[in-house]
Short mmCIF file of C-alpha atoms in Angstrom, two decimals:
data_model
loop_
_atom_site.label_atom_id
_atom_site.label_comp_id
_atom_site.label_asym_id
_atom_site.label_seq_id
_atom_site.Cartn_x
_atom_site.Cartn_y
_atom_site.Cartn_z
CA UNK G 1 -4.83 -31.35 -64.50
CA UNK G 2 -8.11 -29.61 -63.06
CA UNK G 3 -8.15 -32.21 -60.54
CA UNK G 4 -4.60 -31.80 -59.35
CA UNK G 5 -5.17 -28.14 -59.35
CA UNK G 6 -8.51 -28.82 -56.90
CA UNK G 7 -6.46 -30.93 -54.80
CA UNK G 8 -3.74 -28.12 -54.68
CA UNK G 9 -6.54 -25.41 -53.66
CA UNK G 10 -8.35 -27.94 -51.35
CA UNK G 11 -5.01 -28.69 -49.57
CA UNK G 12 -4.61 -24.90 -49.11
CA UNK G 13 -7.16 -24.12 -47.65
CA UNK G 14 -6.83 -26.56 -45.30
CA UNK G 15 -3.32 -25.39 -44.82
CA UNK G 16 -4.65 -22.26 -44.16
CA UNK G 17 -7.96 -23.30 -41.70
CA UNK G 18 -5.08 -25.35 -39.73
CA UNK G 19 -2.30 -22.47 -39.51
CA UNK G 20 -5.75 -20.07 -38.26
CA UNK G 21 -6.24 -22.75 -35.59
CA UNK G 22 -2.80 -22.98 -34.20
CA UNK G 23 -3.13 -18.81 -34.42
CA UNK G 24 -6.07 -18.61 -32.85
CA UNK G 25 -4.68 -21.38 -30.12
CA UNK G 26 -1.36 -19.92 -29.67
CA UNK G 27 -3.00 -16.11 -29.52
CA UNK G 28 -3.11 -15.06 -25.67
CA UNK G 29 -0.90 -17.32 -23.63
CA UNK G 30 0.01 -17.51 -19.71
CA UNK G 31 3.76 -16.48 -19.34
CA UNK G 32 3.64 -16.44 -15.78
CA UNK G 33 0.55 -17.06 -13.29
CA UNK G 34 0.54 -17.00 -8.94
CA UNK G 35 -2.37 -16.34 -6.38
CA UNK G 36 -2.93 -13.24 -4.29
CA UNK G 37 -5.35 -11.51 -3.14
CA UNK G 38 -6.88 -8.62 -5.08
CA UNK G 39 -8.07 -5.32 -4.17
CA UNK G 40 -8.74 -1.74 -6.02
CA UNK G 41 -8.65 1.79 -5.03
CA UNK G 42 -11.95 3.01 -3.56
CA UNK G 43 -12.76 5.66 -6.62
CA UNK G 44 -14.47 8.20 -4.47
CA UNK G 45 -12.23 8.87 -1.65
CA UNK G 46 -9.02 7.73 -3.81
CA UNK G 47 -7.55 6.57 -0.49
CA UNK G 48 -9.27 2.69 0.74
CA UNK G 49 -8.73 -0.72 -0.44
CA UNK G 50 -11.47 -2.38 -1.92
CA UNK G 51 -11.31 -6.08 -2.20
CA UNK G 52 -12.12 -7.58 -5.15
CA UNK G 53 -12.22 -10.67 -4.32
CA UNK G 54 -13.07 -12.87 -0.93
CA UNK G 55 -10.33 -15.13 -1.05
CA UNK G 56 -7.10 -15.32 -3.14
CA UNK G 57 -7.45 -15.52 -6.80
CA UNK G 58 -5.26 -16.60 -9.74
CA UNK G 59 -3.37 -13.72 -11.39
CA UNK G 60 -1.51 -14.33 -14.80
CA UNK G 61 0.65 -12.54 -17.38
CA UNK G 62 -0.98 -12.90 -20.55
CA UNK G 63 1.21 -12.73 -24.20
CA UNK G 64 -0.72 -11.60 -27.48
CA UNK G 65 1.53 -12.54 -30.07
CA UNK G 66 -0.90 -10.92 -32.71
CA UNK G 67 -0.87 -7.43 -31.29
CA UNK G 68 2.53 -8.34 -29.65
CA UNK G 69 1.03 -7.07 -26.19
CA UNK G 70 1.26 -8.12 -22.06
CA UNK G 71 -1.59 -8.23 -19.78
CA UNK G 72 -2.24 -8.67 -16.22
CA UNK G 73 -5.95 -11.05 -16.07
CA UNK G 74 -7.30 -12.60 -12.83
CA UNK G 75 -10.98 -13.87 -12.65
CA UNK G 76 -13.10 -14.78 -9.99
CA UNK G 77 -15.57 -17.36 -11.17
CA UNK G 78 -17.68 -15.74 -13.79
CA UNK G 79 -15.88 -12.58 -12.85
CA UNK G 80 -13.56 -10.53 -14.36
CA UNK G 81 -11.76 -8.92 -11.98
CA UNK G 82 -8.31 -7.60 -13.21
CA UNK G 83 -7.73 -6.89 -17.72
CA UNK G 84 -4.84 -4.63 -17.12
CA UNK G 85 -2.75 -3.81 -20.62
CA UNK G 86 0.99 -3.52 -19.52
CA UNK G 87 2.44 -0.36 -20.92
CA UNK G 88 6.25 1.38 -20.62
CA UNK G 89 5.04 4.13 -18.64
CA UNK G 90 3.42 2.05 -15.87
CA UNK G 91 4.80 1.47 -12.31
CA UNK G 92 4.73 -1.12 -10.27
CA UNK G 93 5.10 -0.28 -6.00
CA UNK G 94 5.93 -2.43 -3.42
CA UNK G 95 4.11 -0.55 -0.35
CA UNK G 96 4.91 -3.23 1.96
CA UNK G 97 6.42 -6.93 2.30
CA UNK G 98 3.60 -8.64 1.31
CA UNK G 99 1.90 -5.90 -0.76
CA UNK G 100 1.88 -4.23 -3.95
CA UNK G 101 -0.01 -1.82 -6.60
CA UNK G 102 0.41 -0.30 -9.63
CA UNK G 103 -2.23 2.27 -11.63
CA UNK G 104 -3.43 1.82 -14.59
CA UNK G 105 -4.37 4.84 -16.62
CA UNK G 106 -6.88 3.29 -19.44
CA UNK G 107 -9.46 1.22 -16.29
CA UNK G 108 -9.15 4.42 -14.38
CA UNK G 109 -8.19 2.80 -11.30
CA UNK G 110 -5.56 1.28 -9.14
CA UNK G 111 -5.04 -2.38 -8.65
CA UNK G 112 -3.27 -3.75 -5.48
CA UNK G 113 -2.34 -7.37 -4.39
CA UNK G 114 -1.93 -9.42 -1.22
CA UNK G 115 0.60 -12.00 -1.04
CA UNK G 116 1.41 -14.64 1.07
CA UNK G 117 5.26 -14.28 1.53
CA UNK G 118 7.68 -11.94 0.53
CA UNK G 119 9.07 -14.16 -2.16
CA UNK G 120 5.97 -14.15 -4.29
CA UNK G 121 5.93 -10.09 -4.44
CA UNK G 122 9.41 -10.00 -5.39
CA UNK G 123 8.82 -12.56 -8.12
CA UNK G 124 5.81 -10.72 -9.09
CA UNK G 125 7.75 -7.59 -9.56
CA UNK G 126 10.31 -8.87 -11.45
CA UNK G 127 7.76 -10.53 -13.92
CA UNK G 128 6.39 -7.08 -13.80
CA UNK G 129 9.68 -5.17 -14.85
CA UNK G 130 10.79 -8.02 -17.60
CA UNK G 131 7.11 -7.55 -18.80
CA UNK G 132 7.08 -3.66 -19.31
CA UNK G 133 10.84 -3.32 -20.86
CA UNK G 134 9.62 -6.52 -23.65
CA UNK G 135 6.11 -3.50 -24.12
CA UNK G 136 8.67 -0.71 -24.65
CA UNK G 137 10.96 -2.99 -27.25
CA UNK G 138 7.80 -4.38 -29.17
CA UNK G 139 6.52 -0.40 -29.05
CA UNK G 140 10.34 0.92 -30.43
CA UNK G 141 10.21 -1.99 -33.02
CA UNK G 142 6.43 -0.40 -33.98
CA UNK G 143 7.62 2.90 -34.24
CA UNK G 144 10.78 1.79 -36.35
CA UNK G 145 8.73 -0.01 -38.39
CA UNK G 146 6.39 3.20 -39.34
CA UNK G 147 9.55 5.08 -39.43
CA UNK G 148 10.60 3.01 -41.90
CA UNK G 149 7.17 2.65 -43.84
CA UNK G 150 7.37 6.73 -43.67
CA UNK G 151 11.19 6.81 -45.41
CA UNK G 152 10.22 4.46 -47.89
CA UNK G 153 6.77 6.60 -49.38
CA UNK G 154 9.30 9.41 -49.14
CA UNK G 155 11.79 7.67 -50.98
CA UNK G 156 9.13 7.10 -53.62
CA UNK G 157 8.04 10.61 -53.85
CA UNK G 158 11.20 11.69 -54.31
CA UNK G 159 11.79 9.32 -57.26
CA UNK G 160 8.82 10.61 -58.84
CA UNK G 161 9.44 14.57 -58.81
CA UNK G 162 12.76 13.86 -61.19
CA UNK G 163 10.00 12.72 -63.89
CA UNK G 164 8.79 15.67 -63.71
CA UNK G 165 11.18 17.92 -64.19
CA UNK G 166 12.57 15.57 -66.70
CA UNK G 167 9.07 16.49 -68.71
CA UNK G 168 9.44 20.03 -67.56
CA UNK G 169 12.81 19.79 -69.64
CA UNK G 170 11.70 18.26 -72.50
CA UNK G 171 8.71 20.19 -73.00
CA UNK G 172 11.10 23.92 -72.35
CA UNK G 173 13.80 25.58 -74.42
CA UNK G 174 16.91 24.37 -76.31
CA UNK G 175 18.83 25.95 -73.31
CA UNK G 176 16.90 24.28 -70.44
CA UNK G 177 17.74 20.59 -72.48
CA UNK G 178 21.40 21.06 -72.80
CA UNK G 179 21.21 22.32 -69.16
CA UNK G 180 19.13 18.84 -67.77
CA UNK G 181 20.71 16.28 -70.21
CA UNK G 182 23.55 15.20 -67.77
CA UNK G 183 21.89 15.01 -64.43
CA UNK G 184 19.16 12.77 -66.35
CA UNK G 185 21.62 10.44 -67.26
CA UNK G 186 23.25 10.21 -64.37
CA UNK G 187 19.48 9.49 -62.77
CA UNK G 188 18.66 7.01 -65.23
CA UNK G 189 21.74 5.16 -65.03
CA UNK G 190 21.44 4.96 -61.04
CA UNK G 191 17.28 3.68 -61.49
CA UNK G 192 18.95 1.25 -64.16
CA UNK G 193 21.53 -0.30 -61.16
CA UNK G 194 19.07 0.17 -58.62
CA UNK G 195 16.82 -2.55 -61.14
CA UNK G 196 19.17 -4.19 -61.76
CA UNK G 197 19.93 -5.44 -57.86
CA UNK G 198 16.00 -5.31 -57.76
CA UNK G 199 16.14 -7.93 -60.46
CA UNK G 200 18.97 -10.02 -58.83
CA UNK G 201 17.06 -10.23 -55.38
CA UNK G 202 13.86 -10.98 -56.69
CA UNK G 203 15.50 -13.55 -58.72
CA UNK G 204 16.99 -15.01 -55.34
CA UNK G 205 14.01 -14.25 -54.21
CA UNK G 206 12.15 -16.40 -56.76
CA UNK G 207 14.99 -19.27 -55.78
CA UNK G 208 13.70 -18.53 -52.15
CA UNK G 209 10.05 -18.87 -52.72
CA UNK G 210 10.33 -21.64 -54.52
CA UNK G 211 12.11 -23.33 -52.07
CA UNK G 212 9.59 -22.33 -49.71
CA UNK G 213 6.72 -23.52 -51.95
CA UNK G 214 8.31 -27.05 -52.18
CA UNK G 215 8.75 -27.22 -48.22
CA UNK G 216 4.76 -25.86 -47.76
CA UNK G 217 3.86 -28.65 -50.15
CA UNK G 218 5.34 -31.05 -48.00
CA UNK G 219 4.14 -29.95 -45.19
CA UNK G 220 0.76 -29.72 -46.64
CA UNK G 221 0.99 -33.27 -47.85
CA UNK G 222 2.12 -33.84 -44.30
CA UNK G 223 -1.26 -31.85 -42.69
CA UNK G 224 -3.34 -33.92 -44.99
CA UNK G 225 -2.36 -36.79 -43.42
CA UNK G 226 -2.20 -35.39 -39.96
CA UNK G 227 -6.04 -34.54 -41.03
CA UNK G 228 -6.92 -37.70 -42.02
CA UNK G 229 -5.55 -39.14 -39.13
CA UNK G 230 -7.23 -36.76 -36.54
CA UNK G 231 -10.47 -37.13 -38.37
CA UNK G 232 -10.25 -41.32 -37.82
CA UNK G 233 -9.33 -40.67 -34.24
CA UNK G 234 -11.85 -37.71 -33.12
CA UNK G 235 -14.58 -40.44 -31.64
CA UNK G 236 -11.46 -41.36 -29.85
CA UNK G 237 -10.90 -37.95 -29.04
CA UNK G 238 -14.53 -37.42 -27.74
CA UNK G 239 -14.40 -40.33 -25.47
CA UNK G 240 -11.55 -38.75 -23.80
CA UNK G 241 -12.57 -35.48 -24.05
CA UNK G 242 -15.78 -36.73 -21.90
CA UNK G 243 -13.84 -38.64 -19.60
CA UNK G 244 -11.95 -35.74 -19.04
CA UNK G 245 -14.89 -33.59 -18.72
CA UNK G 246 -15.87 -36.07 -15.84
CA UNK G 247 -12.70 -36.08 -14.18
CA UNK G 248 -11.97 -32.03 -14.69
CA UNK G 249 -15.64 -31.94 -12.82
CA UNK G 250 -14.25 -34.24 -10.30
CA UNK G 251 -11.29 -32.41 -9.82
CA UNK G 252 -13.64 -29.23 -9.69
CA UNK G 253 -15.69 -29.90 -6.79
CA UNK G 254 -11.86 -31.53 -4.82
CA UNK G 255 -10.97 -28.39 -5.16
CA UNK G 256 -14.05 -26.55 -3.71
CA UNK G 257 -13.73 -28.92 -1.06
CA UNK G 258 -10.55 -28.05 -0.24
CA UNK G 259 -10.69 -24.56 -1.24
CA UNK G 260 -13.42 -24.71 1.63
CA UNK G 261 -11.24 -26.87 3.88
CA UNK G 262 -8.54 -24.22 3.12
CA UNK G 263 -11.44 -21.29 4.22
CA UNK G 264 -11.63 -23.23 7.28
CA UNK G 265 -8.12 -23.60 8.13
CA UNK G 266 -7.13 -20.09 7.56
CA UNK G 267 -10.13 -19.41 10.29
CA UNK G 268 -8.85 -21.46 12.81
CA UNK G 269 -5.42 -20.04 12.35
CA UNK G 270 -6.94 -16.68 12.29
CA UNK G 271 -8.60 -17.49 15.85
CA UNK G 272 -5.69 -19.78 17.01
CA UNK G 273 -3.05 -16.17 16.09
CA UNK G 274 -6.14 -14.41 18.57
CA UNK G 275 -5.81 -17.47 21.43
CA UNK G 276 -2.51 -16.87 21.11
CA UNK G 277 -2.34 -12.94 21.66
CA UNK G 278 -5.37 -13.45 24.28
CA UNK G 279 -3.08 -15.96 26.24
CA UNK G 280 0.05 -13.60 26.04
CA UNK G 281 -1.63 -10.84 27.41
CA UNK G 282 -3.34 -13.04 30.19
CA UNK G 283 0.07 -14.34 30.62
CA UNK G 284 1.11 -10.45 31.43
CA UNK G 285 -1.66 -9.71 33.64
CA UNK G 286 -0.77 -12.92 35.08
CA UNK G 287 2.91 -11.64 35.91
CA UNK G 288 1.82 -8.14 37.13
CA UNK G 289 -0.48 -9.97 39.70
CA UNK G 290 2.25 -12.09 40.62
CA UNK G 291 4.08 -9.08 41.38
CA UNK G 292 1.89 -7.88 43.03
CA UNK G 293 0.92 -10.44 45.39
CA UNK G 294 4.98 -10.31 45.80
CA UNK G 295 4.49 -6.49 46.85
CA UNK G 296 2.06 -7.66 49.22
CA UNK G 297 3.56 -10.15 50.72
CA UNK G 298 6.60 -8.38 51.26
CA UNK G 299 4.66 -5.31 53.33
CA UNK G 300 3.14 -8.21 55.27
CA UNK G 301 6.44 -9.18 56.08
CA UNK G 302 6.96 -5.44 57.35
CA UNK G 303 3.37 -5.28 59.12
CA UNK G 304 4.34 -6.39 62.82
CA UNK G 305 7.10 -3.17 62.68
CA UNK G 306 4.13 -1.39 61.89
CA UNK G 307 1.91 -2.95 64.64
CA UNK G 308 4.75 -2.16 67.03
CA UNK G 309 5.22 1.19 66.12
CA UNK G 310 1.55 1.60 66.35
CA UNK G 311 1.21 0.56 69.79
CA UNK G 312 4.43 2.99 70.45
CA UNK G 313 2.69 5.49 69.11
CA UNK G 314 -0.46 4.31 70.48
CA UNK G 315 1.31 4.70 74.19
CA UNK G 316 2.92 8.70 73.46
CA UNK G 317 -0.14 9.55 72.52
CA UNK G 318 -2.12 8.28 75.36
CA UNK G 319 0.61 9.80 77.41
CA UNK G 320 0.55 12.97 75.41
CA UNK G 321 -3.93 12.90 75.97
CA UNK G 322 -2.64 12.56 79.82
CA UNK G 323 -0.36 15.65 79.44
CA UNK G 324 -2.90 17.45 77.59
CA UNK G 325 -5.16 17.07 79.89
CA UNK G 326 -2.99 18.09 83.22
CA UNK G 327 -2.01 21.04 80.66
CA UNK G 328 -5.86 22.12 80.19
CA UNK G 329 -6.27 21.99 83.94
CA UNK G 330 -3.39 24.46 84.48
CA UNK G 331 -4.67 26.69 81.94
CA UNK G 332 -8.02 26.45 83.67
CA UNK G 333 -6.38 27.03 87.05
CA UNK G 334 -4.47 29.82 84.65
CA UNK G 335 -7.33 31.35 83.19
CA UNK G 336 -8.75 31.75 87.17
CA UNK G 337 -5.45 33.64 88.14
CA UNK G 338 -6.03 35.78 85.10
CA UNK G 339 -9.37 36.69 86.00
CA UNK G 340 -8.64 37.38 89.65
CA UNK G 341 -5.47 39.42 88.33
CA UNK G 342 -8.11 41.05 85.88
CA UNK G 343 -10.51 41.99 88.78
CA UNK G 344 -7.77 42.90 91.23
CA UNK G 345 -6.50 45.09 88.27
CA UNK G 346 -9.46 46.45 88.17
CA UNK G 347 -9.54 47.18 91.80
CA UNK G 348 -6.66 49.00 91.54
CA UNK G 349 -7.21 51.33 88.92
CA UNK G 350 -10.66 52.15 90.97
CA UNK G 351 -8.18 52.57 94.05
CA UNK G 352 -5.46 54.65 92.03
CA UNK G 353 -8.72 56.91 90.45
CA UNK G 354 -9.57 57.73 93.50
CA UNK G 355 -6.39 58.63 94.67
CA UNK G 356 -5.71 60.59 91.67
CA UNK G 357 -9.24 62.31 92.47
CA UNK G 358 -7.93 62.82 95.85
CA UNK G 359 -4.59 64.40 94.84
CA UNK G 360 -6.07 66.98 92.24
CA UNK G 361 -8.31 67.94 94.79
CA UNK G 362 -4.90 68.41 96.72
CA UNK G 363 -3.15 69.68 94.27
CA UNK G 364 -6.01 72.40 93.80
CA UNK G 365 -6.16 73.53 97.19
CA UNK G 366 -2.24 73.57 96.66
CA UNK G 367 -2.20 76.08 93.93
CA UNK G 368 -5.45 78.07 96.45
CA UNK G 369 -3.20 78.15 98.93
CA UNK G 370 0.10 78.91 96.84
CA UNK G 371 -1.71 82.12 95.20
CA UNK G 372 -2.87 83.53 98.89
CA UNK G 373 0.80 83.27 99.96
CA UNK G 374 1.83 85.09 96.86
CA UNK G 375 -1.49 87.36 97.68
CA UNK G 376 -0.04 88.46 101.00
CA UNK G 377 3.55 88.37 100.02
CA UNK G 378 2.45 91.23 97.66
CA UNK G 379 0.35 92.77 100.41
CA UNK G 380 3.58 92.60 102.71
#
């Protein structure tokens, strides 16, 4: 009997060390996982991107099925660069086609993320939506759940306060007992129903559990086995766990490799995208001295005009120097006539000074001789 009863207890507890395994395995899962490129919010200025990584990183949506919660975890290396706790209240933003952020209240920061195409974003933010509604359920369950917790202790509290007032009753007057003696009943014989579906349901209960108890013993009987067995076949398990060490390590540095041939090729398409600008705007320059030279060649084409209505020009102007000059040798000749008309002028008004000279003196011995007519006409 005691050793069926150690064998009971020993299977239990390794019923129990197993079930804390699978917990413990099937904790924190990945619902959902892509690659982007991660940046934060610079936290002095509170307006640049800081990256947060060199290259694009693996970002997953993590599931706690203990504390029934959804995080957002990327790491870089030995770096942990994104442990971001999904809640109702958060947002997520799609600032552009290939970019997104969303802030996150408890790290004190914004995280943002680079994609590669369109498609990954919009997957992202879907994820992101379906993630935050399944928060706000498992919070409402949480808060029904205390709700309920919080109806039940008043439930109890309010089966208790009858008690007393049934002791109140008993220990008061005649009156006060002939006053409480029918709700008591009444009390009483709803606690007595209320056991008496208590009793039913823990009997089905019982019916349940043991059930139950009969399935777990199976099932333990089964794990025992399932022990046994993994215990014979853990050197097995070693060996490949080894191997697959080796190969994981393999696989490791293949992917260095080609993360670094992937380094490389983004480079050269990086400098093949600036060959290719550089050539279309040589290409441009290219036309615009093309049209040019076109320009060019057509006022070439219009050059001998020119030359011929240079050498027009070339002959009215010589003819025009040839005018000019007979025209400066009549206004020479002119400027001669002028002076000799100047001088001669000037002759003349000498002449007509004189004579003017001349006639006052006249014209004074006029008026002498016009008074000594008048003299002697007055004599007379």
């Amino acid at each position: 009997m005691c050793s069926s009863g150690f064998k009971a207890f020993q299977s239990k507890i390794v019923l129990s060390v197993l079930l804390r395994l699978v917990c413990i395995c099937k904790r924190e899962q990945p619902i959902y996982t892509t690659r982007a490129h991660v940046f934060q919010i610079d936290r002095t200025t509170k307006k640049n991107w800081v990256p947060a990584s060199k290259q694009a990183v693996t970002v997953s949506y993590f599931y706690d099925s203990t504390r029934n919660s959804y995080r957002i975890i990327s790491v870089d290396g030995s770096k942990v660069i994104i442990n971001s706790t999904i809640t109702p209240n958060m947002m997520f933003t799609k600032t552009s086609q290939k970019f997104g952020q969303w802030a996150d209240s408890r790290a004190n920061t914004v995280f943002g993320l680079g994609f590669s195409s369109e498609q990954q974003l919009a997957k992202f933010a879907e994820k992101f939506q379906e993630v935050k509604e399944a928060a706000k359920t498992a919070r409402d369950k949480s808060q029904e759940k205390v709700e309920l917790l919080s109806n039940h202790s008043q439930q109890e509290s309010g089966r208790e306060t009858p008690t007393g007032n049934q002791a109140s009753s008993i220990n008061g007057t005649d009156d006060e007992k002939i006053f409480h003696v029918g709700p008591e009943t009444v009390l009483l014989k709803n606690e007595n129903d209320l056991l008496k579906s208590a009793v039913e349901q823990s009997n089905s209960n019982a019916k349940n559990l043991e059930t139950e108890l009969q399935t777990l013993r199976e099932n333990n009987a089964r794990l025992v086995d399932a022990l046994q067995e993994s215990s014979a076949n853990v050197e097995s398990w070693k060996k490949q766990l080894s191997a697959s060490k080796e190969e994981s390590d393999t696989l490791r540095a293949k992917i260095a490799d080609l993360e670094v041939q992937c380094n490389e090729a983004s480079q050269e398409k990086q400098r093949n995208a600036q060959l290719g600008v550089r050539v279309q705007e040589l290409e441009a320059e290219l036309n615009d001295k093309e049209q040019e030279l076109e320009n060019l060649r057509k006022q070439a084409e219009t050059i001998p005009i020119l030359m011929a209505e240079c050498e027009s020009v070339t002959s009215k102007l010589q003819s025009a120097e040839i005018k000019n000059r007979e025209l400066e040798g009549r206004i020479d000749v002119l400027h001669l006539d002028v002076d000799e008309s100047r001088q001669k002028q000037g002759n003349i008004k000498g002449e007509l000074k004189k004579f003017m000279d001349v006639l006052d003196v006249k014209l004074d011995e006029l008026h002498e001789f016009r008074r000594g007519l008048s003299r002697l006409g007055a004599d007379n």
